[in-house]
Amino acid sequence: MTERMSGPVPVKAPVGILLAMTLVTGIVDAVSFLALGRVFTANMTGNVVVLGFAFAGAPGLSISRSAVALLAFLAGAVLGGRLAFEESSWHRWANRAFVLEALLLGVAAATAVGTGSSAVSNPLQLYAVIVSTAVAMGLRNAIVRKLAVPDMTTTVLTLTITGLAADSSLAGGENPRWQRRGAAILAMICGAFAGARMLAYSISLPLAVACGIAAVCAAARRHLFSDGRES
């Protein structure tokens, strides 16, 4: 006899998987900022600020690139929200979203093939990579927000860093989850470092690596869920 559940079933997302996704964020933002014309496609706080600078006429910045990244990110977030809307599919939507993120990053990597290690100059390629990476990151943000794992937003570290300091023993706190918070910060730094280093070889390489990591995350979560394990 199957029990009827009285409320939404929590969706599990092991911290290790979310840390790997944070690493992907660092890679994506390294590519977008360094090779796509000073635009962020994962960190929308940074992108909105850059958009403001562009409106003010700051050199080297583009209103169109930042605006396209913002709109694409919003489209991805809408898609993620739609995937998570039906409670009846709670056990499938996170897996689907993670797979779709990997596919979008793969599209970005394929689109960037042939651009070498310098900044993307072809407008069609440039905006295609911006859109595909921003949609992927918007989709992921919507899903991770739904998962609501403390200190694991995977893209924004402001609150994580604040919590690390404000809840520390120096502030009279008990240092809750300091290992997780520190690991998230380290993962972002490592991703940004790796992305910047890989750009010396080609633009598609870091995107392909990000795609591979996202695919492994999707496969790992599906495997863990199918085994009935919890985070």
mmCIF file of C-alpha atoms in Angstrom:
data_model
loop_
_atom_site.group_PDB
_atom_site.id
_atom_site.type_symbol
_atom_site.label_atom_id
_atom_site.label_comp_id
_atom_site.label_asym_id
_atom_site.label_seq_id
_atom_site.Cartn_x
_atom_site.Cartn_y
_atom_site.Cartn_z
ATOM 1 C CA MET A 1 0.000 0.000 0.000
ATOM 2 C CA THR A 2 1.460 3.348 -1.051
ATOM 3 C CA GLU A 3 1.300 6.241 1.392
ATOM 4 C CA ARG A 4 -0.031 9.539 0.147
ATOM 5 C CA MET A 5 2.410 12.313 0.856
ATOM 6 C CA SER A 6 1.002 15.354 2.627
ATOM 7 C CA GLY A 7 3.444 17.843 1.155
ATOM 8 C CA PRO A 8 6.153 18.351 -1.428
ATOM 9 C CA VAL A 9 8.962 15.833 -1.274
ATOM 10 C CA PRO A 10 12.391 17.406 -0.687
ATOM 11 C CA VAL A 11 14.717 17.024 -3.626
ATOM 12 C CA LYS A 12 18.176 15.846 -2.708
ATOM 13 C CA ALA A 13 21.343 17.439 -4.026
ATOM 14 C CA PRO A 14 24.583 16.225 -2.458
ATOM 15 C CA VAL A 15 26.897 19.057 -1.464
ATOM 16 C CA GLY A 16 29.721 17.553 -3.532
ATOM 17 C CA ILE A 17 27.675 17.937 -6.694
ATOM 18 C CA LEU A 18 26.847 21.550 -5.880
ATOM 19 C CA LEU A 19 30.511 22.289 -5.193
ATOM 20 C CA ALA A 20 31.384 20.898 -8.623
ATOM 21 C CA MET A 21 28.721 23.164 -10.115
ATOM 22 C CA THR A 22 30.281 26.099 -8.291
ATOM 23 C CA LEU A 23 33.549 25.182 -9.999
ATOM 24 C CA VAL A 24 31.713 25.291 -13.339
ATOM 25 C CA THR A 25 30.470 28.781 -12.509
ATOM 26 C CA GLY A 26 34.022 30.005 -12.045
ATOM 27 C CA ILE A 27 34.997 28.547 -15.421
ATOM 28 C CA VAL A 28 32.006 30.064 -17.207
ATOM 29 C CA ASP A 29 32.541 33.522 -15.772
ATOM 30 C CA ALA A 30 36.251 33.371 -16.626
ATOM 31 C CA VAL A 31 35.314 32.698 -20.236
ATOM 32 C CA SER A 32 32.545 35.268 -20.387
ATOM 33 C CA PHE A 33 34.484 38.086 -18.723
ATOM 34 C CA LEU A 34 37.868 37.483 -20.329
ATOM 35 C CA ALA A 35 36.857 36.284 -23.792
ATOM 36 C CA LEU A 36 33.337 37.553 -24.459
ATOM 37 C CA GLY A 37 33.905 41.244 -23.928
ATOM 38 C CA ARG A 38 33.775 41.957 -20.173
ATOM 39 C CA VAL A 39 30.378 40.414 -19.566
ATOM 40 C CA PHE A 40 29.242 37.942 -16.915
ATOM 41 C CA THR A 41 26.901 35.134 -17.921
ATOM 42 C CA ALA A 42 26.731 33.337 -14.550
ATOM 43 C CA ASN A 43 27.052 36.108 -11.953
ATOM 44 C CA MET A 44 24.165 38.458 -12.645
ATOM 45 C CA THR A 45 25.103 40.812 -9.811
ATOM 46 C CA GLY A 46 28.363 41.506 -11.611
ATOM 47 C CA ASN A 47 26.610 41.676 -14.954
ATOM 48 C CA VAL A 48 24.050 44.225 -13.778
ATOM 49 C CA VAL A 49 26.843 46.382 -12.378
ATOM 50 C CA VAL A 50 28.754 46.094 -15.666
ATOM 51 C CA LEU A 51 25.565 47.057 -17.506
ATOM 52 C CA GLY A 52 25.344 50.196 -15.371
ATOM 53 C CA PHE A 53 28.971 51.010 -16.174
ATOM 54 C CA ALA A 54 28.233 50.504 -19.882
ATOM 55 C CA PHE A 55 25.274 52.900 -19.722
ATOM 56 C CA ALA A 56 27.646 55.425 -18.158
ATOM 57 C CA GLY A 57 29.956 55.099 -21.155
ATOM 58 C CA ALA A 58 32.813 53.234 -19.475
ATOM 59 C CA PRO A 59 35.313 52.099 -22.131
ATOM 60 C CA GLY A 60 35.510 48.458 -23.200
ATOM 61 C CA LEU A 61 31.995 47.604 -22.043
ATOM 62 C CA SER A 62 28.895 46.896 -24.110
ATOM 63 C CA ILE A 63 25.257 47.568 -23.296
ATOM 64 C CA SER A 64 24.111 44.998 -25.853
ATOM 65 C CA ARG A 65 26.337 42.172 -24.582
ATOM 66 C CA SER A 66 25.349 42.692 -20.952
ATOM 67 C CA ALA A 67 21.679 43.125 -21.821
ATOM 68 C CA VAL A 68 21.636 39.957 -23.930
ATOM 69 C CA ALA A 69 23.326 38.035 -21.113
ATOM 70 C CA LEU A 70 20.739 39.303 -18.625
ATOM 71 C CA LEU A 71 17.783 38.452 -20.878
ATOM 72 C CA ALA A 72 19.177 34.998 -21.677
ATOM 73 C CA PHE A 73 19.761 34.332 -17.976
ATOM 74 C CA LEU A 74 16.152 35.342 -17.246
ATOM 75 C CA ALA A 75 14.932 33.009 -19.999
ATOM 76 C CA GLY A 76 16.920 30.157 -18.458
ATOM 77 C CA ALA A 77 15.482 30.926 -15.026
ATOM 78 C CA VAL A 78 11.957 30.874 -16.463
ATOM 79 C CA LEU A 79 12.688 27.503 -18.051
ATOM 80 C CA GLY A 80 14.028 26.183 -14.754
ATOM 81 C CA GLY A 81 10.948 27.435 -12.964
ATOM 82 C CA ARG A 82 8.711 25.672 -15.458
ATOM 83 C CA LEU A 83 10.614 22.414 -15.064
ATOM 84 C CA ALA A 84 10.162 22.557 -11.293
ATOM 85 C CA PHE A 85 6.542 23.712 -11.411
ATOM 86 C CA GLU A 86 4.853 20.307 -11.469
ATOM 87 C CA GLU A 87 5.163 18.623 -8.081
ATOM 88 C CA SER A 88 4.264 15.272 -9.683
ATOM 89 C CA SER A 89 7.613 15.260 -11.490
ATOM 90 C CA TRP A 90 9.726 16.280 -8.470
ATOM 91 C CA HIS A 91 11.948 13.215 -8.881
ATOM 92 C CA ARG A 92 12.773 14.044 -12.504
ATOM 93 C CA TRP A 93 12.989 17.789 -13.011
ATOM 94 C CA ALA A 94 16.326 18.285 -11.252
ATOM 95 C CA ASN A 95 17.938 15.536 -13.330
ATOM 96 C CA ARG A 96 16.511 16.997 -16.530
ATOM 97 C CA ALA A 97 17.713 20.471 -15.654
ATOM 98 C CA PHE A 98 21.243 19.305 -14.912
ATOM 99 C CA VAL A 99 21.384 17.405 -18.203
ATOM 100 C CA LEU A 100 20.066 20.426 -20.084
ATOM 101 C CA GLU A 101 22.719 22.647 -18.502
ATOM 102 C CA ALA A 102 25.431 20.263 -19.720
ATOM 103 C CA LEU A 103 23.929 20.277 -23.222
ATOM 104 C CA LEU A 104 23.834 24.079 -23.343
ATOM 105 C CA LEU A 105 27.453 24.301 -22.226
ATOM 106 C CA GLY A 106 28.294 21.759 -24.905
ATOM 107 C CA VAL A 107 26.582 23.963 -27.485
ATOM 108 C CA ALA A 108 28.652 26.910 -26.255
ATOM 109 C CA ALA A 109 31.862 24.883 -26.548
ATOM 110 C CA ALA A 110 30.984 23.744 -30.080
ATOM 111 C CA THR A 111 30.041 27.277 -31.100
ATOM 112 C CA ALA A 112 33.373 28.635 -29.866
ATOM 113 C CA VAL A 113 35.428 26.118 -31.868
ATOM 114 C CA GLY A 114 37.825 27.889 -34.203
ATOM 115 C CA THR A 115 38.029 31.122 -32.212
ATOM 116 C CA GLY A 116 41.515 30.315 -30.928
ATOM 117 C CA SER A 117 42.644 31.710 -27.600
ATOM 118 C CA SER A 118 41.810 35.365 -28.220
ATOM 119 C CA ALA A 119 38.513 37.106 -27.573
ATOM 120 C CA VAL A 120 35.582 36.142 -29.774
ATOM 121 C CA SER A 121 35.358 38.696 -32.573
ATOM 122 C CA ASN A 122 32.661 37.183 -34.782
ATOM 123 C CA PRO A 123 29.370 38.753 -33.551
ATOM 124 C CA LEU A 124 27.308 35.652 -34.355
ATOM 125 C CA GLN A 125 29.635 33.374 -32.404
ATOM 126 C CA LEU A 126 29.983 35.908 -29.622
ATOM 127 C CA TYR A 127 26.273 36.268 -28.940
ATOM 128 C CA ALA A 128 25.618 32.553 -29.432
ATOM 129 C CA VAL A 129 28.116 31.717 -26.676
ATOM 130 C CA ILE A 130 26.733 34.460 -24.431
ATOM 131 C CA VAL A 131 23.168 33.227 -24.877
ATOM 132 C CA SER A 132 23.899 29.516 -24.438
ATOM 133 C CA THR A 133 26.009 29.970 -21.306
ATOM 134 C CA ALA A 134 23.626 32.517 -19.764
ATOM 135 C CA VAL A 135 20.574 30.320 -20.379
ATOM 136 C CA ALA A 136 22.436 27.388 -18.807
ATOM 137 C CA MET A 137 23.320 29.429 -15.737
ATOM 138 C CA GLY A 138 19.826 30.881 -15.367
ATOM 139 C CA LEU A 139 18.346 27.398 -15.594
ATOM 140 C CA ARG A 140 20.749 26.116 -12.947
ATOM 141 C CA ASN A 141 20.074 29.036 -10.608
ATOM 142 C CA ALA A 142 16.339 28.382 -10.708
ATOM 143 C CA ILE A 143 16.866 24.709 -9.909
ATOM 144 C CA VAL A 144 19.432 25.279 -7.147
ATOM 145 C CA ARG A 145 17.123 27.886 -5.614
ATOM 146 C CA LYS A 146 14.391 25.248 -5.522
ATOM 147 C CA LEU A 147 16.747 22.729 -3.932
ATOM 148 C CA ALA A 148 17.554 25.331 -1.239
ATOM 149 C CA VAL A 149 20.703 23.721 0.167
ATOM 150 C CA PRO A 150 22.137 26.201 2.734
ATOM 151 C CA ASP A 151 25.222 28.118 1.534
ATOM 152 C CA MET A 152 25.177 26.339 -1.821
ATOM 153 C CA THR A 153 23.841 28.831 -4.354
ATOM 154 C CA THR A 154 26.639 27.746 -6.780
ATOM 155 C CA THR A 155 26.856 31.195 -8.422
ATOM 156 C CA VAL A 156 26.724 33.961 -5.798
ATOM 157 C CA LEU A 157 29.109 34.065 -2.839
ATOM 158 C CA THR A 158 28.229 37.365 -1.162
ATOM 159 C CA LEU A 159 25.943 35.804 1.448
ATOM 160 C CA THR A 160 28.280 32.840 1.851
ATOM 161 C CA ILE A 161 31.229 35.104 2.625
ATOM 162 C CA THR A 162 29.061 37.257 4.891
ATOM 163 C CA GLY A 163 27.858 34.204 6.787
ATOM 164 C CA LEU A 164 31.400 32.907 7.158
ATOM 165 C CA ALA A 165 32.430 36.146 8.855
ATOM 166 C CA ALA A 166 29.223 37.061 10.694
ATOM 167 C CA ASP A 167 28.786 33.576 12.191
ATOM 168 C CA SER A 168 32.466 33.148 13.081
ATOM 169 C CA SER A 169 33.851 32.900 16.587
ATOM 170 C CA LEU A 170 35.326 36.376 16.104
ATOM 171 C CA ALA A 171 31.759 37.680 15.845
ATOM 172 C CA GLY A 172 30.581 35.572 18.765
ATOM 173 C CA GLY A 173 29.136 32.810 16.626
ATOM 174 C CA GLU A 174 29.734 29.070 16.472
ATOM 175 C CA ASN A 175 31.137 28.805 12.923
ATOM 176 C CA PRO A 176 28.238 26.765 11.470
ATOM 177 C CA ARG A 177 28.948 25.066 8.134
ATOM 178 C CA TRP A 178 32.306 26.823 7.839
ATOM 179 C CA GLN A 179 33.762 23.905 5.906
ATOM 180 C CA ARG A 180 30.975 24.065 3.320
ATOM 181 C CA ARG A 181 31.223 27.832 3.021
ATOM 182 C CA GLY A 182 34.980 27.740 2.671
ATOM 183 C CA ALA A 183 34.767 24.949 0.108
ATOM 184 C CA ALA A 184 32.282 26.946 -1.988
ATOM 185 C CA ILE A 185 34.597 29.967 -2.036
ATOM 186 C CA LEU A 186 37.580 27.791 -2.923
ATOM 187 C CA ALA A 187 35.638 26.030 -5.684
ATOM 188 C CA MET A 188 34.729 29.344 -7.313
ATOM 189 C CA ILE A 189 38.324 30.575 -7.147
ATOM 190 C CA CYS A 190 39.651 27.313 -8.576
ATOM 191 C CA GLY A 191 37.102 27.390 -11.391
ATOM 192 C CA ALA A 192 37.987 30.967 -12.310
ATOM 193 C CA PHE A 193 41.707 30.156 -12.174
ATOM 194 C CA ALA A 194 41.308 27.034 -14.309
ATOM 195 C CA GLY A 195 39.100 28.834 -16.817
ATOM 196 C CA ALA A 196 41.555 31.692 -17.193
ATOM 197 C CA ARG A 197 44.461 29.296 -17.667
ATOM 198 C CA MET A 198 42.638 27.188 -20.247
ATOM 199 C CA LEU A 199 41.796 30.289 -22.271
ATOM 200 C CA ALA A 200 45.494 30.434 -23.193
ATOM 201 C CA TYR A 201 44.847 27.405 -25.415
ATOM 202 C CA SER A 202 41.362 28.054 -26.777
ATOM 203 C CA ILE A 203 37.977 29.446 -25.818
ATOM 204 C CA SER A 204 36.173 26.186 -26.473
ATOM 205 C CA LEU A 205 38.433 24.178 -24.121
ATOM 206 C CA PRO A 206 37.203 25.615 -20.800
ATOM 207 C CA LEU A 207 33.616 25.455 -22.034
ATOM 208 C CA ALA A 208 34.080 21.813 -22.989
ATOM 209 C CA VAL A 209 35.547 21.090 -19.544
ATOM 210 C CA ALA A 210 32.592 22.890 -17.918
ATOM 211 C CA CYS A 211 30.246 20.791 -20.050
ATOM 212 C CA GLY A 212 31.995 17.608 -18.941
ATOM 213 C CA ILE A 213 31.818 18.514 -15.254
ATOM 214 C CA ALA A 214 28.128 19.409 -15.562
ATOM 215 C CA ALA A 215 27.453 16.097 -17.324
ATOM 216 C CA VAL A 216 29.217 14.165 -14.555
ATOM 217 C CA CYS A 217 27.151 16.075 -11.967
ATOM 218 C CA ALA A 218 23.936 15.172 -13.788
ATOM 219 C CA ALA A 219 24.920 11.510 -14.026
ATOM 220 C CA ALA A 220 26.030 11.404 -10.385
ATOM 221 C CA ARG A 221 22.805 12.888 -9.081
ATOM 222 C CA ARG A 222 20.719 10.531 -11.179
ATOM 223 C CA HIS A 223 22.742 7.556 -9.930
ATOM 224 C CA LEU A 224 22.522 8.635 -6.307
ATOM 225 C CA PHE A 225 18.814 9.283 -6.553
ATOM 226 C CA SER A 226 18.127 5.972 -8.257
ATOM 227 C CA ASP A 227 19.954 4.234 -5.423
ATOM 228 C CA GLY A 228 17.721 6.030 -2.936
ATOM 229 C CA ARG A 229 20.596 7.771 -1.220
ATOM 230 C CA GLU A 230 20.265 11.096 0.552
ATOM 231 C CA SER A 231 22.512 14.150 0.625
#
